[in-house]
Every structure is written in C-alpha cells, then in structure tokens.
mmCIF file of C-alpha atoms in Angstrom:
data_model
loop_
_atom_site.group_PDB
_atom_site.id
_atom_site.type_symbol
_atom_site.label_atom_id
_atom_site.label_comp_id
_atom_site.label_asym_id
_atom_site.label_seq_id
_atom_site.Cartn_x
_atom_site.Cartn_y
_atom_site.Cartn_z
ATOM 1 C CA UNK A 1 85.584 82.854 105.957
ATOM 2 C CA UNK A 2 87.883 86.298 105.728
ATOM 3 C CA UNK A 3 89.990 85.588 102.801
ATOM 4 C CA UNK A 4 93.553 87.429 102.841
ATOM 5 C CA UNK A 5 95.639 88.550 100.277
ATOM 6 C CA UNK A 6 99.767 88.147 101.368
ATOM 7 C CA UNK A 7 101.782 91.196 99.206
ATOM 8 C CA UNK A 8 105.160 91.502 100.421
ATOM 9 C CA UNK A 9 108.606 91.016 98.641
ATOM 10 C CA UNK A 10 109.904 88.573 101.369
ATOM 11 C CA UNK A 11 108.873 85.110 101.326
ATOM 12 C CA UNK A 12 109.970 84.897 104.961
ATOM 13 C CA UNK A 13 107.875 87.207 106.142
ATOM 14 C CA UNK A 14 104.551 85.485 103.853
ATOM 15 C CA UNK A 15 105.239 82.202 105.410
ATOM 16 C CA UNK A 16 105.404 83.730 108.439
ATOM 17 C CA UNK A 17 101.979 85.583 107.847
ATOM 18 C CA UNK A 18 100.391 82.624 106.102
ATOM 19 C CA UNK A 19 101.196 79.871 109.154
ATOM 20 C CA UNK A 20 99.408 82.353 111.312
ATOM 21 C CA UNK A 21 96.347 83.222 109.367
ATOM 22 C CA UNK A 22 95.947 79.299 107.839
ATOM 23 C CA UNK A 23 95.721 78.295 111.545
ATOM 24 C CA UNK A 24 92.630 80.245 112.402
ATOM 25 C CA UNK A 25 89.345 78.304 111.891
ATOM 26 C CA UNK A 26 87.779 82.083 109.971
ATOM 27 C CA UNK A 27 90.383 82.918 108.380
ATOM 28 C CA UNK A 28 92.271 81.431 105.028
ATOM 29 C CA UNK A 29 95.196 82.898 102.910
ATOM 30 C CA UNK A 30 93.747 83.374 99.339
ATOM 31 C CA UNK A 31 97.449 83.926 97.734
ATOM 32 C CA UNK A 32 100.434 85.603 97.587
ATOM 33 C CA UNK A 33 102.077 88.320 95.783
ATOM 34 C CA UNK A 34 105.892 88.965 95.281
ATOM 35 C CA UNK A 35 105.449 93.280 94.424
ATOM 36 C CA UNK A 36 102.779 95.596 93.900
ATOM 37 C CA UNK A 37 102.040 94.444 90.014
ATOM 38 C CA UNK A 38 101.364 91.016 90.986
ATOM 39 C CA UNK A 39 99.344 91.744 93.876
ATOM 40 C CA UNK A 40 97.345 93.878 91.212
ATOM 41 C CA UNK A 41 97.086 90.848 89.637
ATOM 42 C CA UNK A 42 95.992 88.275 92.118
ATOM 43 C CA UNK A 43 93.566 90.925 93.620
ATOM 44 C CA UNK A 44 91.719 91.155 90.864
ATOM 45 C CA UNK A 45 91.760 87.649 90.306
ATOM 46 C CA UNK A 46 91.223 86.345 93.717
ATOM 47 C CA UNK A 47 88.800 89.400 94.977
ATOM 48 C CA UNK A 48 90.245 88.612 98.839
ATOM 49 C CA UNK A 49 88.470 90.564 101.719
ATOM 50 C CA UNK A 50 91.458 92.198 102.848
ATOM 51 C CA UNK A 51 95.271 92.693 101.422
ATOM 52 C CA UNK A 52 98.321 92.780 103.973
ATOM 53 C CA UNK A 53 100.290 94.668 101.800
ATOM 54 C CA UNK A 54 103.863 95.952 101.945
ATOM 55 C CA UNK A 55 104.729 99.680 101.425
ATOM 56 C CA UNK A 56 107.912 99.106 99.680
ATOM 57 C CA UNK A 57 108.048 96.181 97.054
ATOM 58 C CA UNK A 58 109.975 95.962 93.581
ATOM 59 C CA UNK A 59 107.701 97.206 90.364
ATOM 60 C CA UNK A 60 105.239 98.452 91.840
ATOM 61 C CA UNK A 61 105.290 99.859 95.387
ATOM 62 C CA UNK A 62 102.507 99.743 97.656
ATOM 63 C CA UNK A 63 101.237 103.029 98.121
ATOM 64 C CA UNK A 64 100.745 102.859 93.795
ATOM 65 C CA UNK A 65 99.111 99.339 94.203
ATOM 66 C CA UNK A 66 96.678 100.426 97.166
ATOM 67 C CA UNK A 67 95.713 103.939 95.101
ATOM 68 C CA UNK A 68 94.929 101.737 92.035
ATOM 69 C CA UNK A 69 92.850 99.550 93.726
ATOM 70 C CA UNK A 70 91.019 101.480 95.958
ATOM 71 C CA UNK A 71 90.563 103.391 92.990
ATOM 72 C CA UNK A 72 89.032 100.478 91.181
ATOM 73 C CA UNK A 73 84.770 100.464 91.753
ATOM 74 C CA UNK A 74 85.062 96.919 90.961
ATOM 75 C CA UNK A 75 87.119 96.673 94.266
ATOM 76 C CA UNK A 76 85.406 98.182 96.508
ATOM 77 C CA UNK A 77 84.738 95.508 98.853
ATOM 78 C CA UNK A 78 88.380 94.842 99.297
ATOM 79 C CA UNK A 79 89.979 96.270 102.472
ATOM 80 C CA UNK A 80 93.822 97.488 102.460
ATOM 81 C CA UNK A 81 96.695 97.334 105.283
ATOM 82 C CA UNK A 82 99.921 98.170 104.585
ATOM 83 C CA UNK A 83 102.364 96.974 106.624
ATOM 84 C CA UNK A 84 106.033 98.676 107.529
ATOM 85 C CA UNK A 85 108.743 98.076 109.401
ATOM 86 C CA UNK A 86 108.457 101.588 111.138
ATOM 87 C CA UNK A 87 105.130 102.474 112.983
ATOM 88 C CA UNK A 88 106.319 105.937 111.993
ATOM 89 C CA UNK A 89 106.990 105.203 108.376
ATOM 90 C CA UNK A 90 107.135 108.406 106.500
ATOM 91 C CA UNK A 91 104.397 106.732 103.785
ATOM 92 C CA UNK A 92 102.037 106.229 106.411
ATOM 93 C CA UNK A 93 99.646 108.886 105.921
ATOM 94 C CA UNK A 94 99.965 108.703 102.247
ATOM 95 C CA UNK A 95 98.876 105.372 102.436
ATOM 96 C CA UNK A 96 95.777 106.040 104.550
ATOM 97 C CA UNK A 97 94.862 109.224 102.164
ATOM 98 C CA UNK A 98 94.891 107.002 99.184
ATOM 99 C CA UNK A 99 92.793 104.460 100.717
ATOM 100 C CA UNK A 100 94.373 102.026 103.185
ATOM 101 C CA UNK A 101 92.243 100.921 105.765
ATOM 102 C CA UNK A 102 94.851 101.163 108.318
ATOM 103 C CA UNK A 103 98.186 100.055 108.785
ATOM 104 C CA UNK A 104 100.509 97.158 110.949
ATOM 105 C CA UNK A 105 103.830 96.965 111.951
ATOM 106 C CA UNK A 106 105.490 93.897 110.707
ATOM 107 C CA UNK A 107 106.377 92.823 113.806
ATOM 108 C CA UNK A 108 103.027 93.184 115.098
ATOM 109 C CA UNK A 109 101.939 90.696 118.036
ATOM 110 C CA UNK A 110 100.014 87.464 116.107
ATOM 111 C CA UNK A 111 96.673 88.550 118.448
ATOM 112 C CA UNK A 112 97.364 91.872 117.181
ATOM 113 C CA UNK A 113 97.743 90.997 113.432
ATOM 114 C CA UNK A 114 94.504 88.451 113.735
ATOM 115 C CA UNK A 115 92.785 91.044 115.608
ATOM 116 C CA UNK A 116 93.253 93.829 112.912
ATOM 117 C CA UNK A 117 92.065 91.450 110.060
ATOM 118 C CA UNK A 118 89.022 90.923 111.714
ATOM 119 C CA UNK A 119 88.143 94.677 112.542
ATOM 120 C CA UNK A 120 89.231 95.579 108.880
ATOM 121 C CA UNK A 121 86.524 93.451 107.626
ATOM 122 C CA UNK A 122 83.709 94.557 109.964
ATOM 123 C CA UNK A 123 84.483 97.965 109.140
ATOM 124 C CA UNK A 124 85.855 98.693 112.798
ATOM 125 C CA UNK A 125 88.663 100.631 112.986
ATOM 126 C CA UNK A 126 91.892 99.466 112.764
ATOM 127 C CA UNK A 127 94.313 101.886 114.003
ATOM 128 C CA UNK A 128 94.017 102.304 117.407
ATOM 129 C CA UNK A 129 93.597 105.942 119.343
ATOM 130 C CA UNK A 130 96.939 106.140 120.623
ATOM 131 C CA UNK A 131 98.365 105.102 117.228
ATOM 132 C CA UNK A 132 96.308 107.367 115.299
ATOM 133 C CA UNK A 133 96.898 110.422 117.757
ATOM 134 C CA UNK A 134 100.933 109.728 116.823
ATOM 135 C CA UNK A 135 100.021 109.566 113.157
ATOM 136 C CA UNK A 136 98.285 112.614 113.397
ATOM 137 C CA UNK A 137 100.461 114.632 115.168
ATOM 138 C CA UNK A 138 103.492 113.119 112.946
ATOM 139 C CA UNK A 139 102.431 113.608 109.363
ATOM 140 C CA UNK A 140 99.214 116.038 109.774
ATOM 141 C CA UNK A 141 101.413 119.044 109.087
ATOM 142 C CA UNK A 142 102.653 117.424 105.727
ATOM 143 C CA UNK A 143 99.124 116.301 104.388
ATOM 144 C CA UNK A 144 97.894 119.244 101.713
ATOM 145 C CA UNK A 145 96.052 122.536 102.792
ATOM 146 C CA UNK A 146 92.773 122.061 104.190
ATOM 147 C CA UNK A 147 90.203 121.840 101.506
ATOM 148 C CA UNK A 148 87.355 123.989 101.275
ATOM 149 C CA UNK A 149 84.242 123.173 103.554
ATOM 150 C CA UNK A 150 81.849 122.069 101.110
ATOM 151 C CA UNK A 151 81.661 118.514 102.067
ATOM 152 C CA UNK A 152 80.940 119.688 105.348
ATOM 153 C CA UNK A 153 77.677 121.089 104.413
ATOM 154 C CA UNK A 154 76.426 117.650 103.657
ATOM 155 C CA UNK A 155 76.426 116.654 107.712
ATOM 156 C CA UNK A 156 74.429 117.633 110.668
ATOM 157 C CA UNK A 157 75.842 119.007 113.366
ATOM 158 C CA UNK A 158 76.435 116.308 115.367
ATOM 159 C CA UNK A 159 77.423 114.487 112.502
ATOM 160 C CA UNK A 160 80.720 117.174 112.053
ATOM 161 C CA UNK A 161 81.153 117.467 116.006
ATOM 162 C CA UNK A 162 81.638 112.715 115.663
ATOM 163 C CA UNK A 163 83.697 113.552 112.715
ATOM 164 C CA UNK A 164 86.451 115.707 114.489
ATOM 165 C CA UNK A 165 86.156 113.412 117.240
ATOM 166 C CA UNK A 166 87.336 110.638 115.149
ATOM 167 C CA UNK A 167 89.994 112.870 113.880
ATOM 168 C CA UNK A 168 91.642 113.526 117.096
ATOM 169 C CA UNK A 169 91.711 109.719 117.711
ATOM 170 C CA UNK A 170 88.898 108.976 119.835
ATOM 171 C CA UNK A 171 87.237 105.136 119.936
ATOM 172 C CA UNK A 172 83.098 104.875 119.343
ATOM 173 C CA UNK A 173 83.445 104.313 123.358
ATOM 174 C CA UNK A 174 85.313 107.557 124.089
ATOM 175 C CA UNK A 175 83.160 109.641 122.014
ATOM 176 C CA UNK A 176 80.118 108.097 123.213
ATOM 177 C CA UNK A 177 81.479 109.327 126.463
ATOM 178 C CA UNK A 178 82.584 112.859 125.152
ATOM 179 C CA UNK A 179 78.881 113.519 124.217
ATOM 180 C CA UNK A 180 76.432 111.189 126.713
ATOM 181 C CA UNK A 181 75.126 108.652 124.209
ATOM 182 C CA UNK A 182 75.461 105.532 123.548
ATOM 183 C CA UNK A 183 78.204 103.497 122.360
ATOM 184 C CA UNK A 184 75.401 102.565 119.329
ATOM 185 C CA UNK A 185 74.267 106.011 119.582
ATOM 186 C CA UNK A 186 78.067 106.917 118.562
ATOM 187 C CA UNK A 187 78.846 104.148 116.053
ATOM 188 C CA UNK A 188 75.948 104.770 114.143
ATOM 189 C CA UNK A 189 76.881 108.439 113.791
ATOM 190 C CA UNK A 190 80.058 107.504 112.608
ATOM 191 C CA UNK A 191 78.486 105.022 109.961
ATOM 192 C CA UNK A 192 76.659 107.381 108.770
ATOM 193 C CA UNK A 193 78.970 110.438 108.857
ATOM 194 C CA UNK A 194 81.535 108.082 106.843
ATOM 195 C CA UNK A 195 78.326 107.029 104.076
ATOM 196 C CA UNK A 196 77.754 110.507 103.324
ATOM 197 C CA UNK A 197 81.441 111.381 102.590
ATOM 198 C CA UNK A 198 81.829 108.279 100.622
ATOM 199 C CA UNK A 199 84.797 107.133 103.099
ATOM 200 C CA UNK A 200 85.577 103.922 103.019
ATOM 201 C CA UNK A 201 86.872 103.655 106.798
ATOM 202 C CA UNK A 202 87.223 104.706 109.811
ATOM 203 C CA UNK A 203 90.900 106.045 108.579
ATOM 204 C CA UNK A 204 89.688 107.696 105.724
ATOM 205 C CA UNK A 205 86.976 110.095 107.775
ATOM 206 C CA UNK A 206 90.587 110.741 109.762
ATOM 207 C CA UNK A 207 92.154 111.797 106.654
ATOM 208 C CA UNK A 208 88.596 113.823 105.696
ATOM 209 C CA UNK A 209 88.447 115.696 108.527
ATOM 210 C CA UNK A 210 92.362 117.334 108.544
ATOM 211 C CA UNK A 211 92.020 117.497 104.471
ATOM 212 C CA UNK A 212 88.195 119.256 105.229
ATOM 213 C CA UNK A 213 90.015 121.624 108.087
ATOM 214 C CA UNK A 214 87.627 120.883 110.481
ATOM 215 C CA UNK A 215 90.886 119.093 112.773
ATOM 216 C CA UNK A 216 94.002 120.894 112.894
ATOM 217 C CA UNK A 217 97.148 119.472 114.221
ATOM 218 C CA UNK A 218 97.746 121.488 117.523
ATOM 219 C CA UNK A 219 100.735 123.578 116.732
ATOM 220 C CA UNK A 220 98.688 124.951 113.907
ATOM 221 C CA UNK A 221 95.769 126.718 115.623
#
C-alpha cells in the first residue's frame, strides 16, 4: 500500500486529491497538512511514501519544507512532488535541486496524478522527457555555475555518457536506443550512476549533471 501525504493550503484541492487516491485499491491517503510546518509535522509522524506537496503555503512554504526533509537521513525513504499551478513555475527547478522527486501540475489528469505516485515510489522517473527538456531549457541558465568535475571522476565512462543523457531528457527507452543496449542494460546504468552520486532520483542526476557541467543548456555552448 503507497501511503500519501496531502500538503496544500486549500482544502478543496485535498478533498479533491484524497477522493482520487482513497479510491485506488494500492493506494491510501495517510493525512493532510494545511502549510509547510504542519506537513513537517505529520511527515515525521506519519513517515508516508510520498508527499504531494504545494510550493506556496502559509508558514512554511514548500520549497523550505521539501529542503528540510530531504535533508532529514531519517527521511530518506520519503519521496517529494510539489505541485503548482504553472508547469513553468519559476520554483520549479529549485524545488528539484533541493530534493523533489519531480513535480505535477494541479490540474494534472487523475491517470496522470495516479500514474506519477506510482513511478515516484518505484524510483521511475516522474517528469516526463518533454517536460523535463522545457524545464531544462527554462530555468538551466538560472541554476548556479557548473561545479567542478570531481564527482565525475567517480563514474565510468558510460556511466557519464547515461548521465548527460538523462540530463537532456531522454527515457531508459530512448537512451537504450541512443547507445544499442538494452532497456535493462540502460536502467541499470542509470541506477547505478544515481547510487554513486548519492541522488535520490531520476530528477536529481538532472540537476547533477547541469550543476557538474557535464549538460549545458544550448545557448550556452
């Protein structure tokens, strides 16, 4: 059973979320949280699976709450999406640097909303190519300057060539494709890739491989 945290300052839009998710025969609403403190609160309480959490919300925004969990060893099981009202929201990328998972529009499609709790939990990834290419290209610019290299050193080759495929937006499929292996071969390249640079997602190696300068956005060179 995928338990699910509901953080979000409008009731509407939890009762909305929680009729959905109640309904599905995996999947149960753990609790609810009103702004970022409480959800805080009930996380560490309630240790849910994932947290559908709001970027803006009274006391305590989102983007603090998701930094101080992810933040939190004791957490580290629990999986983060924020959810906006803009796809383009100019937190976004902040979110996914400080350790979202991924991130849903609010007026997602309810497949597309049960179908991103699911992947979040089995460590798939949750934004899609397209939306991660428009991410990306969006916010890349504004992220810090490329670090230095040195976490580089710790992959192979191949491990660094999967790593800046996943940070131009490419599916396990795609870059399965890209290189002629398997969609296995791929995935478990990507596993592994993310293990040694302690990601905790599929986002997060996104974020590590602009922040590591091995992907630049285009107009940079």
């Amino acid at each position: 059973m995928i338990r699910v945290l509901l953080a979000d300052d409008q009731s509407l839009v939890r009762a909305g979320f929680r009729a959905l998710l109640d309904a599905q025969p995996d999947i149960e609403v753990a609790g609810e949280a009103a702004d970022g403190e409480e959800a805080l609160r009930r996380v560490r309480e309630l240790r849910p699976d994932v947290v559908l959490m709001d970027i803006r919300m009274p006391q305590l925004d989102g983007l603090a709450a998701t930094r101080r969990i992810t933040a939190d060893a004791g957490l580290a099981e629990v999986r983060v999406v924020m959810l906006t009202t803009f796809e383009l929201d100019e937190y976004v990328f902040e979110a996914i640097r400080a350790g979202a998972s991924g991130f849903l529009v609010k007026d997602t499609e309810p497949d597309e909303l049960l179908r991103a709790v699911r992947a979040v939990v089995a460590g798939d990834a949750l934004l899609s190519p397209g939306v991660t290419r428009r991410l990306i290209a969006e916010f890349a610019a504004r992220s810090k300057q490329p670090a230095t290299a040195d976490a580089l050193a710790r992959l192979t080759e191949r491990e660094r060539e999967v790593m800046a495929l996943v940070g131009i937006g490419l599916s396990n499929e795609e870059i399965a494709r890209r290189l002629v292996v398997s969609p296995l071969t791929a995935k478990t390249h990507v596993s592994r890739t993310m293990v040694k640079l302690g990601a905790r997602d599929r986002a997060q190696l996104v974020v590590h491989a602009y922040e590591s300068g091995l992907v630049r956005p285009g107009w940079l060179g």
